PDB file of C-alpha atoms in Angstrom:
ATOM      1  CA  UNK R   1       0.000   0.000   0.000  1.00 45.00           C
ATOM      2  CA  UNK R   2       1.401   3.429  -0.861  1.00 42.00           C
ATOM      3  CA  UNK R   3       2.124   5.048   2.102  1.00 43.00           C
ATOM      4  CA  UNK R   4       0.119   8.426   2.849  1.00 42.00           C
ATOM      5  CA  UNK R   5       2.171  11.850   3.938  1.00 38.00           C
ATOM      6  CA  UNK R   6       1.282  13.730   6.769  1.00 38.00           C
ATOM      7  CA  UNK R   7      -0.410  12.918  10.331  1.00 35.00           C
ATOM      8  CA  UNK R   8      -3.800  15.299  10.663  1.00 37.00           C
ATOM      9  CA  UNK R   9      -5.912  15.050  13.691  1.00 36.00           C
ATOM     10  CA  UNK R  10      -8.984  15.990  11.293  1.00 38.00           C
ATOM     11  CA  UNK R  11      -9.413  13.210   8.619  1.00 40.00           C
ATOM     12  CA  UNK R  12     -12.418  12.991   6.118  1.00 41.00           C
ATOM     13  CA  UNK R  13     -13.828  11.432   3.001  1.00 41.00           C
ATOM     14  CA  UNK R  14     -16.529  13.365   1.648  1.00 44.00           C
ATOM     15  CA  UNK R  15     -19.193  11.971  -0.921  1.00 40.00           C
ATOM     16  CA  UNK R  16     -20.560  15.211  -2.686  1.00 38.00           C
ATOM     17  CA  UNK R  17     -23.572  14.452  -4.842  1.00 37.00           C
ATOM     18  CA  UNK R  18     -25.466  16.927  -6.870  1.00 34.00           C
ATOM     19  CA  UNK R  19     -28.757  14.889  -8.327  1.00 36.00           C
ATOM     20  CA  UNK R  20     -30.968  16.134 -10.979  1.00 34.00           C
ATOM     21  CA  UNK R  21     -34.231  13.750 -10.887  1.00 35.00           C
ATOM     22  CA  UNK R  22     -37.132  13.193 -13.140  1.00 34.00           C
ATOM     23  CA  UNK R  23     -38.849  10.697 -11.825  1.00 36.00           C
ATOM     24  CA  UNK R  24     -42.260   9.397 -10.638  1.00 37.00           C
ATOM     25  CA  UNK R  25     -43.156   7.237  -7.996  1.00 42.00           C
ATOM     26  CA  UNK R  26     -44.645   5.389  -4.785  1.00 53.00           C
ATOM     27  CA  UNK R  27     -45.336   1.587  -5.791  1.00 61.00           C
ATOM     28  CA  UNK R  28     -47.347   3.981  -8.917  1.00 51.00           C
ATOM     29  CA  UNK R  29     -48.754   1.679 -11.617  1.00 48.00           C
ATOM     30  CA  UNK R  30     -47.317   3.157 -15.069  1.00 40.00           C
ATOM     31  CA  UNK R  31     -46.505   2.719 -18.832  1.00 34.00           C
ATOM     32  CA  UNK R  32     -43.482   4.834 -19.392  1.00 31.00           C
ATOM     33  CA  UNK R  33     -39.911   4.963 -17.851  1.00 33.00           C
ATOM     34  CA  UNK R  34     -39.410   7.604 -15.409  1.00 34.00           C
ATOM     35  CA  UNK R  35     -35.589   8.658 -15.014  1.00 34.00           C
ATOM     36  CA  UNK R  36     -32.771  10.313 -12.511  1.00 36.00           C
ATOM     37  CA  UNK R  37     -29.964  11.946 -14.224  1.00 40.00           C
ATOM     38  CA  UNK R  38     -27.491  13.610 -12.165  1.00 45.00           C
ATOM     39  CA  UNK R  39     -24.336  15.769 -12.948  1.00 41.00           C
ATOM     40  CA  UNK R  40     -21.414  14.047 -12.521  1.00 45.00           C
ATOM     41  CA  UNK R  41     -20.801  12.129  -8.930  1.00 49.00           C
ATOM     42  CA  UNK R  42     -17.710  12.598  -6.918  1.00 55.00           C
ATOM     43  CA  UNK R  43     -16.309  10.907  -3.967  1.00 56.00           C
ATOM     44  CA  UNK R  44     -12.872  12.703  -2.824  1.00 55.00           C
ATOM     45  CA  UNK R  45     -11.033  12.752   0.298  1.00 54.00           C
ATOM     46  CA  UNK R  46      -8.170  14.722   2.152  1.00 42.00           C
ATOM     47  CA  UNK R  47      -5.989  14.193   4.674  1.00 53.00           C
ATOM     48  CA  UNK R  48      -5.260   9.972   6.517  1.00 71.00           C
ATOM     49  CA  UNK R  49      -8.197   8.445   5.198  1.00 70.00           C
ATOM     50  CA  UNK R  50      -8.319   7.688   1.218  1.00 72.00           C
ATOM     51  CA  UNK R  51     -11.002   6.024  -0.727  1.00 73.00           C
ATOM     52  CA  UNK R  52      -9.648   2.804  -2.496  1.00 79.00           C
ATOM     53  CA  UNK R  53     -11.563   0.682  -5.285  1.00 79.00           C
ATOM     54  CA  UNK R  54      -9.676  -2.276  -5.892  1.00 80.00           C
ATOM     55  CA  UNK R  55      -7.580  -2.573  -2.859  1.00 80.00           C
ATOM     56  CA  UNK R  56      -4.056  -1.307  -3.536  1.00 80.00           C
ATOM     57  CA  UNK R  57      -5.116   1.970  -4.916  1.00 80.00           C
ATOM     58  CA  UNK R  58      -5.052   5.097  -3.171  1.00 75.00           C
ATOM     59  CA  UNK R  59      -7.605   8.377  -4.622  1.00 69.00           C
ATOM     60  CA  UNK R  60      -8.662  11.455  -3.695  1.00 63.00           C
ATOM     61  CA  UNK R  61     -11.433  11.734  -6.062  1.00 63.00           C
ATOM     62  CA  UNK R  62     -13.229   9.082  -7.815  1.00 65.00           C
ATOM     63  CA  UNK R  63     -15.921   9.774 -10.123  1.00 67.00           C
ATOM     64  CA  UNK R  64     -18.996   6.983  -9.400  1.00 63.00           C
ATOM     65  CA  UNK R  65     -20.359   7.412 -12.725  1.00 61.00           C
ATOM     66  CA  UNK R  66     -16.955   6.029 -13.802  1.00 64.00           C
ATOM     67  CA  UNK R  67     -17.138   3.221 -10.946  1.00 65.00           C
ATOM     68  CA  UNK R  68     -20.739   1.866 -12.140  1.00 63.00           C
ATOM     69  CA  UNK R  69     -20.111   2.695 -16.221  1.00 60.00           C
ATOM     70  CA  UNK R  70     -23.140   4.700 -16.239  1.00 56.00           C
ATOM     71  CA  UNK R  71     -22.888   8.202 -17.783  1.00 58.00           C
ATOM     72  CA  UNK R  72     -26.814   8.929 -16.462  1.00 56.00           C
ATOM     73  CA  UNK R  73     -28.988   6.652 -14.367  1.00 58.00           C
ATOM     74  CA  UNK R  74     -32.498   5.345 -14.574  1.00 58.00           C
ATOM     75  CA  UNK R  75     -34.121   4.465 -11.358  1.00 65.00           C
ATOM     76  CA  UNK R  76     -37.738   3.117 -10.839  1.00 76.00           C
ATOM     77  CA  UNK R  77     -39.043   3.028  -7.250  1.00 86.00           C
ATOM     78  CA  UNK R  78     -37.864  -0.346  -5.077  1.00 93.00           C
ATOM     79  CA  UNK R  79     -37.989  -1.152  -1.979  1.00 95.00           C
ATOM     80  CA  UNK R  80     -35.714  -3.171   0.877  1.00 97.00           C
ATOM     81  CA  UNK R  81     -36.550  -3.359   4.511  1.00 97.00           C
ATOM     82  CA  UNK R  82     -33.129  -4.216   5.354  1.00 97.00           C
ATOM     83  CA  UNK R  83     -30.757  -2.479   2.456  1.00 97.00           C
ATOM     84  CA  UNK R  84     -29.133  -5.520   0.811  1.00 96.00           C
ATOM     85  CA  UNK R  85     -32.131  -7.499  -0.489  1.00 96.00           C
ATOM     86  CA  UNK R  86     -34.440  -5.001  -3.336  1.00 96.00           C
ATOM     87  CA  UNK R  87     -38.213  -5.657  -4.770  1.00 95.00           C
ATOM     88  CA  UNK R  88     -39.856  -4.358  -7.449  1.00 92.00           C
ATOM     89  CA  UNK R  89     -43.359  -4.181  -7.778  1.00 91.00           C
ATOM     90  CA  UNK R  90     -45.150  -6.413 -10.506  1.00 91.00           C
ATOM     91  CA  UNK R  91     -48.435  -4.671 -11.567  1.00 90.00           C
ATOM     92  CA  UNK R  92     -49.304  -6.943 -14.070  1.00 91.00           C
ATOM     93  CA  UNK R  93     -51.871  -9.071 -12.358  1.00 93.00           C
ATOM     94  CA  UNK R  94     -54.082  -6.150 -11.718  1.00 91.00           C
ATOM     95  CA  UNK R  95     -55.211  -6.057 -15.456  1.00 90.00           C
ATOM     96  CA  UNK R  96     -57.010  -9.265 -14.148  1.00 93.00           C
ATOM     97  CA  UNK R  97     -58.049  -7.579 -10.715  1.00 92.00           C
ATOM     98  CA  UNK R  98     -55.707  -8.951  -8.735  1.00 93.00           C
ATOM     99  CA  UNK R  99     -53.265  -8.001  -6.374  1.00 93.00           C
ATOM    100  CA  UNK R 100     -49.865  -6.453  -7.580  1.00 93.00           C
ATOM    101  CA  UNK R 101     -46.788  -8.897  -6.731  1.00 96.00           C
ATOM    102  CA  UNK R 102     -43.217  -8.154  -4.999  1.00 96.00           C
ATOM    103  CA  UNK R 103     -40.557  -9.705  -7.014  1.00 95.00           C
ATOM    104  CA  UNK R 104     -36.957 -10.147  -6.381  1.00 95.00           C
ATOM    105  CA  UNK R 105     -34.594  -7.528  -8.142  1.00 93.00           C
ATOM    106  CA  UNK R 106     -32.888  -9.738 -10.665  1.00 87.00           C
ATOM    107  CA  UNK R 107     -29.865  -8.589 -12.901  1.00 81.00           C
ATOM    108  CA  UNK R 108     -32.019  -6.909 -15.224  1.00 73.00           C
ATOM    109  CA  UNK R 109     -33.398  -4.428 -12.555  1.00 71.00           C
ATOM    110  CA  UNK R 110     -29.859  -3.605 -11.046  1.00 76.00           C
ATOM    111  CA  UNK R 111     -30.006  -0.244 -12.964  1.00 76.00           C
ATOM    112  CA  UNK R 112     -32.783   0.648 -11.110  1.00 81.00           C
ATOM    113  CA  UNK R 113     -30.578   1.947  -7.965  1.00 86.00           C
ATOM    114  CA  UNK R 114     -26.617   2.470  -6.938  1.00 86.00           C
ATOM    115  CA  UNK R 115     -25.086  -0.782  -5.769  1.00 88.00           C
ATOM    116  CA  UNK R 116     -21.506  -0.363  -5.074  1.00 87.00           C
ATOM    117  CA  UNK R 117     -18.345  -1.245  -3.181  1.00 89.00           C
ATOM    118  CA  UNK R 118     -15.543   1.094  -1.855  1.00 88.00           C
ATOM    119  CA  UNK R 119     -12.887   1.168   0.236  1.00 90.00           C
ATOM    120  CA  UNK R 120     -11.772   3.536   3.552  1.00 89.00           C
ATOM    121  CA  UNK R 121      -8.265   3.172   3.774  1.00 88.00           C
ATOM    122  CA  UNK R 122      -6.190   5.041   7.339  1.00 88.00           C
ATOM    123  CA  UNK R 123      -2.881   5.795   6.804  1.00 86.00           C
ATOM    124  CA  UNK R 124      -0.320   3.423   8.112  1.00 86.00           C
ATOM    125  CA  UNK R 125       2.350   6.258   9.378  1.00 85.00           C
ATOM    126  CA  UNK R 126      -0.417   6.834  12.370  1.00 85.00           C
ATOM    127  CA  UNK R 127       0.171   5.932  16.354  1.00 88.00           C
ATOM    128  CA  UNK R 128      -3.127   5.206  16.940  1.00 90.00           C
ATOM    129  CA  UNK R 129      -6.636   3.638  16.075  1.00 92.00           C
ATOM    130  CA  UNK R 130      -9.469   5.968  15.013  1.00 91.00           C
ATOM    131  CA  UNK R 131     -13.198   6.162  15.181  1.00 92.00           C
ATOM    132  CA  UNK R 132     -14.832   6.443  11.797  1.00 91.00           C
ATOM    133  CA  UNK R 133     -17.881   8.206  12.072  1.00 91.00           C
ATOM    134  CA  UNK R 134     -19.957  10.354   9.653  1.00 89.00           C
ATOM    135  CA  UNK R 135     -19.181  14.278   9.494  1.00 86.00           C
ATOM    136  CA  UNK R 136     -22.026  16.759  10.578  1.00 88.00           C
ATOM    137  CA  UNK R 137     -21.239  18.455   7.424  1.00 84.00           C
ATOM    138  CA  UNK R 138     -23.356  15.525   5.774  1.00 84.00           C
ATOM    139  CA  UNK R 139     -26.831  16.495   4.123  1.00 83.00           C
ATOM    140  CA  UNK R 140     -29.684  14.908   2.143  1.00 84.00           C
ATOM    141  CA  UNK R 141     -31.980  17.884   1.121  1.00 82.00           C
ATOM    142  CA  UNK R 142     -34.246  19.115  -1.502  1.00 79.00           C
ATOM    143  CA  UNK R 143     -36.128  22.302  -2.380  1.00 72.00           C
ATOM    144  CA  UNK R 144     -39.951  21.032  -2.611  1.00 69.00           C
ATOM    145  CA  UNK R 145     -41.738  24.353  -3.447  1.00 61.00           C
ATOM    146  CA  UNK R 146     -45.326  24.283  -3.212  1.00 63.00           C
ATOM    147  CA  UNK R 147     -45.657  20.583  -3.222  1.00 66.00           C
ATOM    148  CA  UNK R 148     -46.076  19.035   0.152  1.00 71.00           C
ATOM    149  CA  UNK R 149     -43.924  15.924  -0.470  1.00 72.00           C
ATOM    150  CA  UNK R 150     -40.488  15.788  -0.778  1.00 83.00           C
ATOM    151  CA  UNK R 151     -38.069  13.935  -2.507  1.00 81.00           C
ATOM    152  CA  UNK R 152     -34.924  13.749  -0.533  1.00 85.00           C
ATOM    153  CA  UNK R 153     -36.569  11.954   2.349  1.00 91.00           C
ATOM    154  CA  UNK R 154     -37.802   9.212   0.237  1.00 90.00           C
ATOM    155  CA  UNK R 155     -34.182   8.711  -0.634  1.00 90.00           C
ATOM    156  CA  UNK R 156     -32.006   5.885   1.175  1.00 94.00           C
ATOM    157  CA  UNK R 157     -28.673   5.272   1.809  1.00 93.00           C
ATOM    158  CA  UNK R 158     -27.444   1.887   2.675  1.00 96.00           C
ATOM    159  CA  UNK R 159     -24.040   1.532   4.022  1.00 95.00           C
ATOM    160  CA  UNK R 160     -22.940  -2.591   5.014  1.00 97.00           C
ATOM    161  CA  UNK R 161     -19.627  -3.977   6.122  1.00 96.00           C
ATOM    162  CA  UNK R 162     -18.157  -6.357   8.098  1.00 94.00           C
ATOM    163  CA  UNK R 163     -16.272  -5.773  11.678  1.00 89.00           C
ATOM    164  CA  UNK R 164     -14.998  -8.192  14.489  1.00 84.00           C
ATOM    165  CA  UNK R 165     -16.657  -8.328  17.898  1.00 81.00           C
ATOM    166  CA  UNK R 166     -15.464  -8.772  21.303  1.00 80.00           C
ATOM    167  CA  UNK R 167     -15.455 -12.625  20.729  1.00 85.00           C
ATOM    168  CA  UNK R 168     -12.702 -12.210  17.218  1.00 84.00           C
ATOM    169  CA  UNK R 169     -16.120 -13.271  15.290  1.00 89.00           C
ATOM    170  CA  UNK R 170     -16.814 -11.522  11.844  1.00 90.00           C
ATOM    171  CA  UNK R 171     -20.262  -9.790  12.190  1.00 93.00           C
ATOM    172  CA  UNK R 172     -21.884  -8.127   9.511  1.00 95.00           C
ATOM    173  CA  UNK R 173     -23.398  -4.469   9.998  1.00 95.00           C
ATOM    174  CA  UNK R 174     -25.989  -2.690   7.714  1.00 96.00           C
ATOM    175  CA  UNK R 175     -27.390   0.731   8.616  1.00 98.00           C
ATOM    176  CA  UNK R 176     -29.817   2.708   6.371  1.00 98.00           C
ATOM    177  CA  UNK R 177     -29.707   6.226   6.126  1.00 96.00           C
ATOM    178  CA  UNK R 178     -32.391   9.088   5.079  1.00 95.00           C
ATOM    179  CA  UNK R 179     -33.972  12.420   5.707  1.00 93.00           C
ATOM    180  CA  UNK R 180     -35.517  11.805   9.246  1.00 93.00           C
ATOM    181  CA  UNK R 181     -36.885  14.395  12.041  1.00 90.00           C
ATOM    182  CA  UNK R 182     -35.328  13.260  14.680  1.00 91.00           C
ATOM    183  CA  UNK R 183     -31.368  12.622  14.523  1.00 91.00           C
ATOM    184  CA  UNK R 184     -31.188  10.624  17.900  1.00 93.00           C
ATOM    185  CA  UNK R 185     -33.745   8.009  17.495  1.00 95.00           C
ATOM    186  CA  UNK R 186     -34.116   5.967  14.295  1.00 96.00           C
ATOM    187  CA  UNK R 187     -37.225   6.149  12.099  1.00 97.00           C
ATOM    188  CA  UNK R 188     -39.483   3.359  11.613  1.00 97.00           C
ATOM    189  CA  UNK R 189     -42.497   4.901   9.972  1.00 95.00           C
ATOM    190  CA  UNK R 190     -41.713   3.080   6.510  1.00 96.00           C
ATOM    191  CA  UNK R 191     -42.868  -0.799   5.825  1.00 95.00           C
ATOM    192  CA  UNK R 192     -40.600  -1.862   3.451  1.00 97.00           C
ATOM    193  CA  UNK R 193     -40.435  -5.114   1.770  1.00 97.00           C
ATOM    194  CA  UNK R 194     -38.749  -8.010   3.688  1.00 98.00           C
ATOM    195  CA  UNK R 195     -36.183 -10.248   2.188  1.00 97.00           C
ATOM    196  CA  UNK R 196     -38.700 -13.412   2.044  1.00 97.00           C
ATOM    197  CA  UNK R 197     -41.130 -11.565   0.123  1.00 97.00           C
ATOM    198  CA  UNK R 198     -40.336 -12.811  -3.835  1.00 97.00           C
ATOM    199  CA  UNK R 199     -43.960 -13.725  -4.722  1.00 96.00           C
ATOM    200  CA  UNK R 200     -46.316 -11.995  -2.447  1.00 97.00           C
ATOM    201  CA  UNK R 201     -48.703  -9.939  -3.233  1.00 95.00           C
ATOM    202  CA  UNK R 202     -49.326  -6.342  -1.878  1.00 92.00           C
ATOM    203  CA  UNK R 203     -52.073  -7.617   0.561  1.00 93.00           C
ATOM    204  CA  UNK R 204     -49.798  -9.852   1.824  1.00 96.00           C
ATOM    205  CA  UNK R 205     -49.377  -8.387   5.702  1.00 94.00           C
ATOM    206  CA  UNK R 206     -46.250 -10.541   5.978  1.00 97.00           C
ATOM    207  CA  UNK R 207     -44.812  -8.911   2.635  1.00 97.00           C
ATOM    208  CA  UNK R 208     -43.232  -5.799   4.681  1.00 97.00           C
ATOM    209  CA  UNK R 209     -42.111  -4.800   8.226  1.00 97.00           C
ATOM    210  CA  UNK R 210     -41.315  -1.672   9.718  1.00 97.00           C
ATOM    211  CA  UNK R 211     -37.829  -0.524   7.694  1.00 98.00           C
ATOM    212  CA  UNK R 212     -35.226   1.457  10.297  1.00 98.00           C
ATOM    213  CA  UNK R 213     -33.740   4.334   9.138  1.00 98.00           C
ATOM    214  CA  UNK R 214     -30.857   6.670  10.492  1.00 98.00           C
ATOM    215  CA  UNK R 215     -30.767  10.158  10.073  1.00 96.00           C
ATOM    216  CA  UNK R 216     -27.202  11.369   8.592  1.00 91.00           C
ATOM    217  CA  UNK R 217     -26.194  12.910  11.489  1.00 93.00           C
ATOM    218  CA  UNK R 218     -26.829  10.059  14.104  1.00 96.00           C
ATOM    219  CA  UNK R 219     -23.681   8.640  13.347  1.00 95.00           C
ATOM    220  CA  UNK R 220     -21.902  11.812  14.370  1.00 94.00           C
ATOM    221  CA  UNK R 221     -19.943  10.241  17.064  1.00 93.00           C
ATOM    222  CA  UNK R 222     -21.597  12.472  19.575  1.00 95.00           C
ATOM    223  CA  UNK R 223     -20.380  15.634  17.911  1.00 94.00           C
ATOM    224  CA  UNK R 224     -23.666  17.444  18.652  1.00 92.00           C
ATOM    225  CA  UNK R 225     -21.883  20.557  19.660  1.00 91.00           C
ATOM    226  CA  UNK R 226     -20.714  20.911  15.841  1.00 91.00           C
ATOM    227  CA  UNK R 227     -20.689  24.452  14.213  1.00 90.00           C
ATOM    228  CA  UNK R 228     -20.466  25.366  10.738  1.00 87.00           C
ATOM    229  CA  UNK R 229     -16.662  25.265   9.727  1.00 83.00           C
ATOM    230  CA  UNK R 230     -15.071  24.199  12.578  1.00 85.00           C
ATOM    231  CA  UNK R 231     -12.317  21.866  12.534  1.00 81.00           C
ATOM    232  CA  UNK R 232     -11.333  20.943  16.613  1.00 86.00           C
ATOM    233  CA  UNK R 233     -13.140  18.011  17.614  1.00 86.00           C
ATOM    234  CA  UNK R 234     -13.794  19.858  21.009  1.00 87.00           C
ATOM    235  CA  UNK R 235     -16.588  16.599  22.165  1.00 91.00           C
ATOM    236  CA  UNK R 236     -16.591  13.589  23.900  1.00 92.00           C
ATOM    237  CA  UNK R 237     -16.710  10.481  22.035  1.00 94.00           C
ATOM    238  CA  UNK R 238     -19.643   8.169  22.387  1.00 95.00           C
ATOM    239  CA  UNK R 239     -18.517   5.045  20.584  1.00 94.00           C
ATOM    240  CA  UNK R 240     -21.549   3.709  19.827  1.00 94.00           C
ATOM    241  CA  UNK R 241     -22.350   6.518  17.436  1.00 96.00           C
ATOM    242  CA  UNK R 242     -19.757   5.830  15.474  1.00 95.00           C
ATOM    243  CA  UNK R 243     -19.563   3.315  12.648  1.00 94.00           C
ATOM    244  CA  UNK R 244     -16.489   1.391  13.112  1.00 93.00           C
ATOM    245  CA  UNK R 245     -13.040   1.680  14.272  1.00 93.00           C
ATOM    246  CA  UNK R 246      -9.495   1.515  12.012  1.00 92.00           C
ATOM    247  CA  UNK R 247      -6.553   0.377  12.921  1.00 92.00           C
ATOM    248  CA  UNK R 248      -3.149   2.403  11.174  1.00 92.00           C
ATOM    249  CA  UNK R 249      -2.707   0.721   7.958  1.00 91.00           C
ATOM    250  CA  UNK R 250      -6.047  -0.927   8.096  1.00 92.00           C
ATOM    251  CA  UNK R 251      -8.734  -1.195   5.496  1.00 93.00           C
ATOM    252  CA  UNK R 252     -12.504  -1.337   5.471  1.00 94.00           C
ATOM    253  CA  UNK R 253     -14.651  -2.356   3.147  1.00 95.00           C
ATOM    254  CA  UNK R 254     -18.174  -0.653   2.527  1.00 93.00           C
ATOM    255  CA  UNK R 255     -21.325  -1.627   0.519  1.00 95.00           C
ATOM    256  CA  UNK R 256     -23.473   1.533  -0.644  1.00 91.00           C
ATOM    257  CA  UNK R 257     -26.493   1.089  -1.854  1.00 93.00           C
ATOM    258  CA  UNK R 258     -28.597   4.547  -3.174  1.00 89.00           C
ATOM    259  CA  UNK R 259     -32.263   4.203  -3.675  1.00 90.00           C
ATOM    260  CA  UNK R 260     -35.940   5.532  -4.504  1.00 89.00           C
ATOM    261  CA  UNK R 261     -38.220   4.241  -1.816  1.00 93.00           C
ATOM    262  CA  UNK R 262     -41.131   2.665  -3.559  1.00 91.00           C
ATOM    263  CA  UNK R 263     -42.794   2.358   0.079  1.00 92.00           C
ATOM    264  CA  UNK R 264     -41.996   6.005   1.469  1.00 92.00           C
ATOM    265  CA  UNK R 265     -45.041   8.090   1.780  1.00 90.00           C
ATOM    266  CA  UNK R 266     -43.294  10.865  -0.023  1.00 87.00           C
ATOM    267  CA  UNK R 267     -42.598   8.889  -3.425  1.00 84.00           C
ATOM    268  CA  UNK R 268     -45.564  10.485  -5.549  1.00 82.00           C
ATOM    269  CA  UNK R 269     -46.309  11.669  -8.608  1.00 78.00           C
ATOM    270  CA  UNK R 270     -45.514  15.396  -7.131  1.00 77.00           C
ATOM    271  CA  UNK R 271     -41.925  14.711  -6.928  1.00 75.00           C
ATOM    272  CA  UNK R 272     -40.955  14.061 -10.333  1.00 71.00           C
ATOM    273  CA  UNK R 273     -38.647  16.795 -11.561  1.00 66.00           C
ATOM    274  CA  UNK R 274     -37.563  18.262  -8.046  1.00 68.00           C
ATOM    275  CA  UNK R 275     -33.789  18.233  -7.241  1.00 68.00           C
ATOM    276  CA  UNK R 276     -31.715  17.369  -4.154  1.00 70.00           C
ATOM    277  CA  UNK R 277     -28.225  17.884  -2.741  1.00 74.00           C
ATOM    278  CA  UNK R 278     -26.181  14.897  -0.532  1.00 75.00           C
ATOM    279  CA  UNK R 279     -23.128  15.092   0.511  1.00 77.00           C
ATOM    280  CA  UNK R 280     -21.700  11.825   2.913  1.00 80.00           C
ATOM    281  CA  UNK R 281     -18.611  13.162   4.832  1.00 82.00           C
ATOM    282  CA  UNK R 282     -16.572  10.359   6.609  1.00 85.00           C
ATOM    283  CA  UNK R 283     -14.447  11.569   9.424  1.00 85.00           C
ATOM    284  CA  UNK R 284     -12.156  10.183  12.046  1.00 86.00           C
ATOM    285  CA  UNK R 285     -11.062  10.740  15.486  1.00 88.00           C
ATOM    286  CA  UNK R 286      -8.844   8.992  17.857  1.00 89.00           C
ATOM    287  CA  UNK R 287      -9.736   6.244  20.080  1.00 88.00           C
ATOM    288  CA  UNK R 288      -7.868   8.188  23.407  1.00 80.00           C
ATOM    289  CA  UNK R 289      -9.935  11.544  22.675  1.00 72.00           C
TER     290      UNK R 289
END
């Protein structure tokens, strides 16, 4: 692994996203393709932490229209209740009045959301392990004028990797992330579809469950205190806001999934053609602060 210059105490990987969408939505019978095109996508870092995409590279900015080959993408709404396993919705059978039916999202429907894999890598000339945690610069927001729905918090974010626990067992985490009220209790007014569901209908009661969803800034590491610009991390750590902790030299692999919830209240019609802003910041801190 190249070997990164410079120790900072401040360390983060930002994820700035500018999306333009057209789209319409919420589990919406149709016959024509609605679409999200975006600008171009960037992911760039500065300072210990890098992003990496195969492993022994080292970037500051990667474009993810580059990483998924996709100059422009097309989304139609889907749904997971856990952020790994997605559903579409199969309106066909009501032509014969019958209930619409969840099926699995097969290879031909992976265009339909983001689902891909990066890398946060800490630089191995560090003394110390860090906290990774997410920046309170981080925002998922839209301007919905004179509709009252609004797209950014039918968005999701799915973020999934593997850590050890207390035991030297691999575990795997998956947290979902959105536009929420509150930031310090996690949202569970969506039913999403569950992973078992290929082949139910919509009537089905044991289709969906409640889906749980983070707000950005939960995962702040306790940095509630947080003002515009600043750069001291002048707060107390609570570890179990964080995400994960990194070793000096260590790697950790991350899953992101981006999606249109078919199941959030706010995917409707209205939304098609509003715009949002996200930006994921990654941070770090050490262990002893």
């Amino acid at each position: 692994m190249k070997k990164l210059k410079g120790l900072m105490s401040v360390v983060s990987v930002v994820w700035a996203f500018f999306l333009l969408i057209a789209f319409t939505f919420t589990w919406v019978a149709r016959n024509w393709t609605p679409s999200f095109e975006q600008n171009e996508i960037q992911i760039s870092t500065a300072g210990a932490l890098v992003i990496s995409l195969t492993g022994d590279d080292n970037h500051d900015v990667v474009s993810l229209n580059e990483v998924v080959q996709l100059d422009s993408f097309v989304f139609k709404q889907v749904s997971s209740q856990d952020g790994e396993t997605f559903f579409w919705k199969d309106f066909t059978p009501t032509l014969n009045d019958e209930p619409a039916v969840y099926k699995k999202v097969t290879d031909l429907q992976k265009e339909n959301y983001i689902d891909t894999e990066f890398a946060l890598k800490l630089d191995d000339s560090l003394t110390e392990p860090k906290y990774i945690f997410i920046h309170p610069d981080s925002i998922l927001s839209s301007e919905n004028i004179g509709i009252s729905s609004d797209v950014a918090k039918a968005i999701r974010i799915s973020l999934q990797y593997e850590d050890i626990d207390e035991n030297g067992q691999p575990v795997k985490y998956s947290y979902i992330l959105g536009n929420t009220e509150d930031k310090d209790e996690p949202d569970y007014s969506t039913s999403a579809v569950l992973p078992d569901a290929d082949g139910k209908n919509d009537k089905d009661e044991t289709a969906t469950n409640q889906q749980k969803v983070y707000n950005l800034r939960y995962f702040n590491a306790g940095w509630d205190n947080y003002t515009n610009g600043q750069t001291d991390h002048n707060f107390t750590v609570e570890p179990s806001r964080t995400l994960f902790k990194l070793n000096p030299g260590g790697i950790r692999w991350i899953k992101m999934r981006i999606w249109l919830e078919g199941a959030d209240e706010n995917c409707v019609n209205e939304i098609a053609g509003q715009s949002f802003d996200m930006v994921l910041k990654f941070d770090s801190i050490s262990v002893s602060q």
